[in-house]
CSV table of C-alpha atoms in Angstrom, one decimal:
chain,number,residue,atom,x,y,z
A,1,MET,CA,-91.2,91.6,-104.0
A,2,ILE,CA,-87.9,91.3,-102.3
A,3,ASN,CA,-85.4,89.2,-104.2
A,4,ARG,CA,-82.5,87.0,-103.0
A,5,ARG,CA,-79.9,89.7,-103.6
A,6,HIS,CA,-81.6,92.2,-101.3
A,7,ILE,CA,-82.3,89.5,-98.8
A,8,ARG,CA,-78.5,89.0,-98.7
A,9,VAL,CA,-78.0,92.7,-98.2
A,10,LYS,CA,-80.4,92.8,-95.3
A,11,VAL,CA,-78.8,89.8,-93.6
A,12,MET,CA,-75.3,91.3,-94.1
A,13,GLN,CA,-76.4,94.5,-92.5
A,14,SER,CA,-77.9,92.7,-89.6
A,15,VAL,CA,-74.8,90.5,-89.0
A,16,TYR,CA,-72.7,93.7,-89.1
A,17,ALA,CA,-75.0,95.5,-86.7
A,18,MET,CA,-74.9,92.6,-84.3
A,19,GLN,CA,-71.1,92.5,-84.3
A,20,GLN,CA,-70.8,96.2,-83.9
A,21,SER,CA,-73.1,96.2,-80.9
A,22,HIS,CA,-71.5,93.1,-79.4
A,23,SER,CA,-74.9,91.6,-79.1
A,24,ASP,CA,-75.3,87.8,-78.5
A,25,ASP,CA,-79.1,87.8,-78.5
A,26,LEU,CA,-79.8,85.9,-81.7
A,27,VAL,CA,-83.6,85.8,-81.2
A,28,LYS,CA,-83.8,89.6,-80.8
A,29,GLU,CA,-81.5,90.3,-83.7
A,30,GLU,CA,-83.3,88.0,-86.0
A,31,LYS,CA,-86.6,89.6,-85.0
A,32,PHE,CA,-85.1,93.0,-85.9
A,33,LEU,CA,-83.9,91.7,-89.3
A,34,LYS,CA,-87.4,90.5,-90.1
A,35,HIS,CA,-88.9,93.8,-88.9
A,36,SER,CA,-86.4,95.7,-91.2
A,37,ILE,CA,-87.6,93.7,-94.2
A,38,GLN,CA,-91.2,94.2,-93.3
A,39,LYS,CA,-90.6,97.9,-93.1
A,40,MET,CA,-89.5,97.8,-96.7
A,41,TYR,CA,-93.1,96.9,-97.5
A,42,ASP,CA,-94.2,100.1,-95.7
A,43,LEU,CA,-91.9,102.1,-97.9
A,44,TYR,CA,-93.3,100.5,-101.0
A,45,VAL,CA,-96.9,101.3,-99.9
A,46,LEU,CA,-96.0,104.8,-98.8
A,47,ASN,CA,-94.6,105.7,-102.3
A,48,LEU,CA,-97.7,104.3,-104.0
A,49,GLN,CA,-99.9,106.2,-101.5
A,50,LEU,CA,-97.9,109.4,-102.3
A,51,LEU,CA,-99.1,109.2,-105.9
A,52,VAL,CA,-102.7,109.1,-104.7
A,53,GLU,CA,-102.2,112.0,-102.3
A,54,MET,CA,-100.6,114.1,-105.1
A,55,GLN,CA,-103.7,113.6,-107.2
A,56,LYS,CA,-106.0,114.5,-104.3
A,57,LEU,CA,-104.1,117.7,-103.7
A,58,ALA,CA,-104.3,118.6,-107.4
A,59,HIS,CA,-108.1,118.1,-107.3
A,60,LYS,CA,-108.3,120.2,-104.1
A,61,ARG,CA,-106.4,123.0,-105.8
A,62,ILE,CA,-108.7,122.9,-108.8
A,63,GLU,CA,-111.8,123.1,-106.6
A,64,LEU,CA,-110.4,126.1,-104.6
A,65,SER,CA,-109.5,127.9,-107.9
A,66,LYS,CA,-113.1,127.5,-109.1
A,67,LYS,CA,-114.4,129.3,-106.0
A,68,LYS,CA,-112.3,132.4,-106.5
A,69,ILE,CA,-114.3,135.6,-106.9
A,70,LEU,CA,-112.4,136.6,-110.0
A,71,ALA,CA,-111.7,133.1,-111.3
A,72,THR,CA,-110.3,132.9,-114.9
A,73,LYS,CA,-111.9,130.9,-117.7
A,74,GLU,CA,-109.1,128.3,-117.3
A,75,GLU,CA,-109.8,128.1,-113.6
A,76,LEU,CA,-113.6,127.6,-114.1
A,77,ASN,CA,-113.0,125.0,-116.8
A,78,PRO,CA,-109.8,123.3,-115.8
A,79,ASN,CA,-107.9,120.6,-117.5
A,80,THR,CA,-108.7,117.5,-115.4
A,81,LYS,CA,-106.4,115.0,-117.2
A,82,PHE,CA,-104.2,114.5,-114.1
A,83,ILE,CA,-107.0,114.1,-111.6
A,84,ASP,CA,-108.7,111.7,-114.0
A,85,ASN,CA,-105.5,109.7,-114.5
A,86,LYS,CA,-106.8,106.1,-114.8
A,87,LEU,CA,-103.8,104.4,-113.2
A,88,ILE,CA,-103.7,106.6,-110.1
A,89,ASN,CA,-107.5,106.2,-109.9
A,90,LEU,CA,-106.9,102.4,-109.6
A,91,LEU,CA,-104.5,103.0,-106.8
A,92,ASN,CA,-107.0,105.3,-105.1
A,93,GLU,CA,-109.7,102.6,-105.4
A,94,SER,CA,-107.4,99.8,-104.3
A,95,VAL,CA,-108.9,97.9,-101.3
A,96,SER,CA,-105.6,96.2,-100.5
A,97,LEU,CA,-103.6,99.5,-100.6
A,98,GLU,CA,-106.1,101.3,-98.5
A,99,GLY,CA,-106.5,98.4,-96.1
A,100,TYR,CA,-102.7,98.1,-95.6
A,101,VAL,CA,-102.4,101.9,-94.9
A,102,GLU,CA,-105.2,101.8,-92.4
A,103,LEU,CA,-104.2,98.6,-90.7
A,104,ASN,CA,-100.6,99.8,-90.2
A,105,LYS,CA,-101.5,103.4,-89.5
A,106,LEU,CA,-99.3,104.7,-92.3
A,107,ASN,CA,-100.6,108.3,-91.9
A,108,TYR,CA,-97.3,109.9,-93.0
A,109,TRP,CA,-98.8,112.1,-95.7
A,110,ASP,CA,-101.5,113.4,-93.3
A,111,LEU,CA,-98.8,114.4,-90.8
A,112,ASP,CA,-96.2,115.6,-93.3
A,113,ASP,CA,-98.2,116.8,-96.3
A,114,GLU,CA,-95.5,119.3,-97.2
A,115,TYR,CA,-93.8,116.6,-99.2
A,116,VAL,CA,-96.9,116.0,-101.2
A,117,LYS,CA,-97.0,119.8,-102.0
A,118,ILE,CA,-93.3,119.8,-102.9
A,119,LEU,CA,-93.6,117.0,-105.3
A,120,LEU,CA,-96.8,118.2,-106.9
A,121,ASP,CA,-95.3,121.6,-107.4
A,122,GLU,CA,-92.2,120.1,-109.1
A,123,LEU,CA,-94.4,117.9,-111.3
A,124,GLN,CA,-96.7,120.7,-112.4
A,125,LYS,CA,-93.7,122.9,-113.4
A,126,SER,CA,-92.2,120.1,-115.5
A,127,ASP,CA,-92.2,119.8,-119.2
A,128,LEU,CA,-93.3,116.2,-118.7
A,129,TYR,CA,-96.6,117.4,-117.0
A,130,LYS,CA,-97.3,120.0,-119.6
A,131,LYS,CA,-96.8,117.6,-122.5
A,132,TYR,CA,-99.1,115.1,-120.8
A,133,MET,CA,-101.8,117.6,-120.1
A,134,ASP,CA,-101.7,118.8,-123.7
A,135,THR,CA,-102.0,115.2,-125.0
A,136,ILE,CA,-105.3,114.7,-126.8
A,137,GLU,CA,-105.3,110.9,-126.6
A,138,ASP,CA,-107.3,109.6,-123.6
A,139,SER,CA,-106.2,106.0,-122.8
A,140,PHE,CA,-105.0,103.9,-120.0
A,141,ASN,CA,-101.7,103.3,-121.7
A,142,VAL,CA,-101.0,107.1,-122.0
A,143,ASP,CA,-101.9,107.6,-118.4
A,144,LYS,CA,-99.8,104.7,-117.3
A,145,ALA,CA,-96.7,105.8,-119.3
A,146,PHE,CA,-97.0,109.3,-117.7
A,147,VAL,CA,-97.2,107.9,-114.1
A,148,ILE,CA,-94.2,105.7,-114.7
A,149,ASP,CA,-92.2,108.6,-116.2
A,150,PHE,CA,-93.1,111.1,-113.4
A,151,PHE,CA,-92.3,108.6,-110.7
A,152,ARG,CA,-89.0,107.8,-112.3
A,153,GLU,CA,-88.0,111.3,-113.1
A,154,ILE,CA,-89.5,113.4,-110.3
A,155,VAL,CA,-90.5,111.2,-107.3
A,156,ALA,CA,-87.7,108.7,-107.2
A,157,PRO,CA,-84.7,111.1,-107.5
A,158,ASN,CA,-86.2,113.7,-105.1
A,159,GLU,CA,-83.5,114.3,-102.4
A,160,LYS,CA,-85.9,115.9,-99.9
A,161,LEU,CA,-88.1,112.9,-100.0
A,162,ALA,CA,-85.1,110.6,-99.6
A,163,ASP,CA,-83.9,112.6,-96.6
A,164,TYR,CA,-87.4,112.3,-95.1
A,165,PHE,CA,-87.5,108.6,-95.5
A,166,GLU,CA,-84.0,108.3,-94.0
A,167,ASP,CA,-85.1,110.3,-91.0
A,168,LYS,CA,-88.1,107.9,-90.5
A,169,MET,CA,-86.0,104.8,-90.7
A,170,ILE,CA,-82.2,104.6,-91.2
A,171,SER,CA,-82.4,101.2,-93.0
A,172,TRP,CA,-84.5,102.7,-95.7
A,173,VAL,CA,-81.4,104.4,-97.2
A,174,ASP,CA,-80.3,101.2,-98.8
A,175,ASP,CA,-83.9,100.1,-99.5
A,176,ILE,CA,-85.0,103.1,-101.5
A,177,PRO,CA,-83.4,102.1,-104.9
A,178,PHE,CA,-84.8,98.6,-104.6
A,179,VAL,CA,-88.2,99.8,-103.6
A,180,ASN,CA,-88.3,102.3,-106.5
A,181,THR,CA,-87.6,99.6,-109.0
A,182,TRP,CA,-90.3,97.4,-107.3
A,183,ILE,CA,-92.8,100.2,-107.7
A,184,LEU,CA,-92.0,100.8,-111.4
A,185,LYS,CA,-92.4,97.1,-112.1
A,186,SER,CA,-95.8,97.1,-110.2
A,187,LEU,CA,-97.0,100.1,-112.2
A,188,ASN,CA,-95.8,98.7,-115.5
A,189,LYS,CA,-97.6,95.4,-115.1
A,190,GLN,CA,-100.9,97.0,-114.1
A,191,LYS,CA,-103.7,96.3,-116.6
A,192,ALA,CA,-106.7,98.6,-117.4
A,193,ASN,CA,-109.9,97.9,-115.5
A,194,LYS,CA,-108.1,95.4,-113.2
A,195,PRO,CA,-108.1,96.3,-109.5
A,196,PHE,CA,-104.7,97.2,-108.2
A,197,ILE,CA,-103.5,94.5,-105.7
A,198,LEU,CA,-100.4,95.0,-103.6
A,199,GLY,CA,-97.7,92.5,-104.4
A,200,SER,CA,-96.3,90.0,-101.9
A,201,LEU,CA,-93.3,90.9,-99.9
A,202,TYR,CA,-91.7,87.5,-100.5
A,203,LYS,CA,-91.8,85.4,-103.7
A,204,ASP,CA,-92.7,82.3,-101.7
A,205,ASN,CA,-92.3,80.8,-98.3
A,206,GLU,CA,-88.9,79.4,-99.3
A,207,ASP,CA,-87.5,82.9,-99.6
A,208,LYS,CA,-89.0,83.8,-96.2
A,209,ILE,CA,-87.2,80.8,-94.6
A,210,PHE,CA,-84.0,81.8,-96.4
A,211,VAL,CA,-83.8,85.0,-94.5
A,212,SER,CA,-83.8,83.3,-91.1
A,213,ASP,CA,-81.6,80.3,-92.1
A,214,LEU,CA,-78.9,82.5,-93.7
A,215,PHE,CA,-78.8,84.8,-90.8
A,216,THR,CA,-78.8,82.2,-88.0
A,217,LYS,CA,-76.3,79.8,-89.7
A,218,THR,CA,-73.9,82.6,-90.5
A,219,VAL,CA,-74.0,83.9,-86.9
A,220,LEU,CA,-73.9,80.4,-85.2
A,221,HIS,CA,-71.1,79.0,-87.3
A,222,GLN,CA,-69.0,82.1,-87.9
A,223,HIS,CA,-66.1,81.2,-85.5
A,224,LYS,CA,-65.8,77.8,-87.3
A,225,TYR,CA,-65.8,79.6,-90.6
A,226,GLU,CA,-63.0,81.8,-89.5
A,227,GLU,CA,-60.6,78.8,-89.3
A,228,ASP,CA,-61.4,77.9,-92.9
A,229,ILE,CA,-60.9,81.5,-94.0
A,230,LYS,CA,-57.6,81.7,-92.2
A,231,GLU,CA,-56.3,78.6,-94.1
A,232,LYS,CA,-57.1,80.3,-97.4
A,233,THR,CA,-55.6,83.6,-96.5
A,234,PRO,CA,-52.2,82.8,-95.0
A,235,ASN,CA,-50.7,86.2,-95.8
A,236,TRP,CA,-53.6,88.0,-94.0
A,237,GLU,CA,-54.2,88.5,-90.4
A,238,ALA,CA,-57.9,88.4,-89.5
A,239,ASP,CA,-57.9,92.0,-88.4
A,240,ARG,CA,-56.6,93.1,-91.8
A,241,ILE,CA,-59.6,91.8,-93.6
A,242,ALA,CA,-62.4,94.4,-93.8
A,243,ASP,CA,-65.3,93.7,-91.5
A,244,ILE,CA,-67.8,93.6,-94.4
A,245,ASP,CA,-65.5,91.4,-96.4
A,246,MET,CA,-65.3,88.9,-93.6
A,247,ILE,CA,-69.1,88.9,-93.1
A,248,ILE,CA,-69.6,88.4,-96.9
A,249,ILE,CA,-67.2,85.4,-96.9
A,250,LYS,CA,-68.9,83.9,-93.9
A,251,MET,CA,-72.3,84.3,-95.5
A,252,ALA,CA,-71.1,82.6,-98.7
A,253,ILE,CA,-69.6,79.7,-96.7
A,254,SER,CA,-73.1,79.3,-95.1
A,255,GLU,CA,-74.6,79.0,-98.6
A,256,PHE,CA,-71.9,76.5,-99.6
A,257,LEU,CA,-72.4,74.2,-96.7
A,258,HIS,CA,-76.1,74.6,-95.7
A,259,PHE,CA,-78.0,75.5,-98.9
A,260,SER,CA,-77.8,72.5,-101.2
A,261,SER,CA,-80.1,74.0,-103.9
A,262,ILE,CA,-78.0,77.1,-104.5
A,263,PRO,CA,-75.2,76.6,-107.0
A,264,SER,CA,-71.8,77.5,-105.7
A,265,ARG,CA,-71.1,79.7,-108.7
A,266,VAL,CA,-74.3,81.7,-108.1
A,267,THR,CA,-73.2,82.2,-104.5
A,268,ILE,CA,-69.8,83.4,-105.5
A,269,ASN,CA,-71.1,85.8,-108.1
A,270,GLU,CA,-73.8,87.2,-105.8
A,271,TYR,CA,-71.3,88.0,-103.0
A,272,ILE,CA,-68.8,89.5,-105.4
A,273,GLU,CA,-71.5,92.0,-106.5
A,274,LEU,CA,-72.3,92.6,-102.9
A,275,ALA,CA,-68.7,93.4,-102.1
A,276,LYS,CA,-68.5,95.9,-105.1
A,277,ASP,CA,-71.5,97.8,-103.7
A,278,TYR,CA,-70.7,97.7,-100.0
A,279,SER,CA,-67.0,97.3,-99.5
A,280,THR,CA,-63.7,98.4,-101.0
A,281,SER,CA,-62.8,98.6,-104.7
A,282,LYS,CA,-60.5,95.6,-104.4
A,283,SER,CA,-62.8,93.5,-102.3
A,284,GLY,CA,-64.5,91.8,-105.2
A,285,TYR,CA,-61.2,90.3,-106.4
A,286,PHE,CA,-60.1,89.3,-102.9
A,287,ILE,CA,-63.5,87.6,-102.1
A,288,ASN,CA,-63.6,85.9,-105.5
A,289,GLY,CA,-60.2,84.3,-104.8
A,290,VAL,CA,-61.0,83.2,-101.3
A,291,LEU,CA,-64.4,81.8,-102.2
A,292,ASP,CA,-63.1,80.0,-105.2
A,293,LYS,CA,-60.5,78.2,-103.0
A,294,LEU,CA,-63.0,77.4,-100.3
A,295,SER,CA,-65.6,76.0,-102.7
A,296,LYS,CA,-63.0,73.7,-104.4
A,297,ASP,CA,-61.8,72.5,-101.0
A,298,TYR,CA,-65.3,71.9,-99.7
A,299,LEU,CA,-66.2,70.0,-102.9
A,300,SER,CA,-63.2,67.7,-102.8
A,301,SER,CA,-63.7,67.0,-99.1
A,302,ASN,CA,-67.5,66.4,-99.6
A,303,LYS,CA,-68.4,69.1,-97.1
A,304,MET,CA,-70.2,70.9,-99.9
A,305,VAL,CA,-73.0,68.9,-101.4
A,306,LYS,CA,-75.2,70.4,-104.1
A,307,ILE,CA,-78.4,68.7,-105.2
A,308,GLY,CA,-79.5,68.8,-108.8
A,309,ARG,CA,-77.9,69.0,-112.3
A,310,GLY,CA,-75.5,71.9,-112.9
A,311,LEU,CA,-75.5,73.1,-109.3
A,312,LEU,CA,-71.7,73.3,-108.8
């Protein structure tokens, strides 16, 4: 499921895109933000479905080899450990996975099956695959460990697959690392003989509301926030502050003033990390200084009210 940090990333990207396009259609931009987050779920499902399609292709290749006129002994009596993999079989049998694919018409691997071939070829040439196929132990834990390892080592880092996803939807570039981690967690927690059920996109309705509230409050109040930022950065002209830094500070101010349940220190730490990933090398220090001054000022003037013990 999407976490608060990635929600902040998606909101930051949407605010930036809105500014760059000079759009003032808040409803339209919020709708696109939610669409972008929902498409993350598609990416999550597509990667899980890719594992199933790789297994299906492996099975197809085995059946074709058996039909050769001069089939070898190994081809007639193939090692079926991969096509019998218990974890992938659970994915293949998953009603929720199949239902989501059909409902949302995610027929990517039917249209672009060359990526399934590329990844299966790479897998079957790997030492990881050879070691697994030679493993005598037949258990769900062995199968699960193998799937987790081959997703981590072969599927996740594949540049051709990443380029493919980027071509399909530009926002997936930043979503891929998060989704890959999400998939590994989903695979790791799967139990033997339990049906695979797709996880929820949001942890709860509160996180879903957080997306809209953070976006709208940042956009609607940003001009007012600029005055507060100006007071705390007397040696900086507004146009000297990087666009992303300004957006990050405004988002943090929104959390200070409008999200009483989020501790101010959590807000500051989260946006410092965001700045490290998406802005300049010095942005973290700059943003930390500005937000520290603003939080103290809002606290002393009672503009910032946090509810609950230890929330400051």
